[in-house]
Every structure is written in structure tokens, then in C-alpha cells.
Amino acid sequence: MKSRIMDEMRGTAQDLFAAGFIDKRRMDEHEALFRAHQVPQYTAETVKGLRQRLNISQSVLAAIINTSAATVRAWEAGGKKPGGPSCKLLDLLERKGVEALL
């Protein structure tokens, strides 16, 4: 997920680096932070696919990420899309598995 604010902050850090106001080590730290804030978007298909790969029900997925089963159903039906915090949790589930959030 990209945000205009994060893009602006990254651009400012790059400008400061180019002007010599911050060193390479500090710029590398900033880049690591910017990468950590990039979270993929989840579509109906990707939410359902993730849940099926994890072999869990909609209710269990909802409980793991602290939302309602109705919300998960709406995501999978395409009626709603997961927001920022939910995308972050779904990304964590995808990368680390259910155990990471239990």
C-alpha cells in the first residue's frame, strides 16, 4: 500500500541525501523503514486464496486478525477491500503463517 505522505517523506530523504545533509548509513535506514511500510493490496481472490492455503475458515481468519466473519465474507465476495491494518495482518499471515499471530 502506498501513501502520498510516505512518498513525500521518501522524496525528501532522497533530496537531503543528494544534497549531502544525511549520510549513506542514515539513508539506508530510511529506505528500510519505507520498504517496511509497503504492504500489498488484497483482492477478493487473494484473500480467499490465502485463507484456503492456510486451511482455515472465514470465522477463524476473522478471529486471527480481529475482525468479523461478515467482513471476511465481504472481502471474499468483493463487496469490500481490506484496509491498511488488515492488509498488514494479511501480509504477515502470508509471509509467516498463522503461528505469527497466535
C-alpha positions as a printed Julia matrix, in Angstrom:
102×3 Matrix{Float64}:
   0.0     0.0    0.0
   1.4     3.36  -0.98
   0.56    6.63   0.62
   1.2    10.1   -0.64
   2.74   11.08   2.71
   5.23    8.19   2.62
   6.11    9.08  -0.98
   6.74   12.69   0.06
   8.88   11.63   3.03
  10.92    9.32   0.83
  11.44   12.07  -1.74
  12.55   14.49   0.96
  15.03   11.96   2.37
  16.43   11.35  -1.11
  16.8    15.1   -1.66
  18.58   15.51   1.69
  20.91   12.64   0.8
  21.66   14.12  -2.63
  22.43   17.48  -1.01
  24.77   15.85   1.5
  22.69   16.55   4.61
  22.33   12.86   5.5
  24.91   10.11   5.03
  24.53    6.75   3.29
  24.0     4.84   6.54
  21.11    7.12   7.53
  19.65    6.92   4.02
  19.81    3.12   4.16
  17.91    3.25   7.47
  15.25    5.45   5.89
  14.95    3.12   2.89
  14.46    0.13   5.21
  11.65    1.98   7.0
   9.98    2.93   3.72
  10.14   -0.68   2.5
   8.63   -1.89   5.78
   5.62    0.36   5.21
   4.87   -1.05   1.77
   2.04   -3.54   2.13
   0.41   -5.32  -0.81
  -3.24   -4.76  -1.67
  -5.56   -7.72  -1.22
  -8.36   -8.53  -3.65
 -11.28  -10.9   -3.13
  -9.32  -13.66  -4.86
  -6.12  -13.15  -2.87
  -7.93  -13.1    0.48
  -9.82  -16.28  -0.35
  -6.69  -17.94  -1.75
  -4.68  -17.08   1.36
  -7.41  -18.42   3.64
  -7.65  -21.64   1.65
  -3.86  -22.11   1.62
  -3.86  -21.71   5.4
  -6.74  -24.22   5.54
  -8.84  -22.06   7.87
 -12.47  -20.94   7.8
 -13.68  -17.38   7.35
 -14.57  -17.28  11.04
 -11.1   -18.41  12.08
  -9.42  -15.88   9.78
 -11.66  -13.17  11.24
 -10.72  -14.15  14.8
  -6.99  -14.21  13.98
  -6.98  -10.7   12.53
  -9.58   -9.32  14.98
 -12.39   -8.56  12.56
 -15.83  -10.04  11.94
 -16.65  -13.06   9.82
 -19.06  -10.81   7.9
 -16.15   -8.56   6.96
 -14.1   -11.51   5.7
 -17.13  -12.7    3.7
 -17.48   -9.21   2.2
 -13.79   -9.16   1.26
 -14.06  -12.53  -0.44
 -17.25  -11.51  -2.26
 -15.58   -8.33  -3.5
 -18.01   -6.05  -1.66
 -15.25   -4.53   0.47
 -11.47   -4.41   0.39
  -9.19   -4.82   3.41
  -7.81   -1.54   4.73
  -4.27   -0.72   5.85
  -4.08   -2.54   9.21
  -5.92   -5.56   7.83
  -3.61   -5.68   4.8
  -0.63   -5.58   7.14
  -2.01   -8.53   9.13
  -2.88  -10.47   5.96
   0.64   -9.85   4.67
   2.08  -11.12   7.95
  -0.11  -14.23   7.72
   1.02  -14.8    4.16
   4.72  -14.44   4.97
   4.9   -16.03   8.44
   1.83  -18.24   8.81
  -0.91  -18.45  11.41
   1.54  -19.02  14.26
   2.85  -15.48  13.88
  -0.47  -14.02  15.01
  -1.47  -16.5   17.69
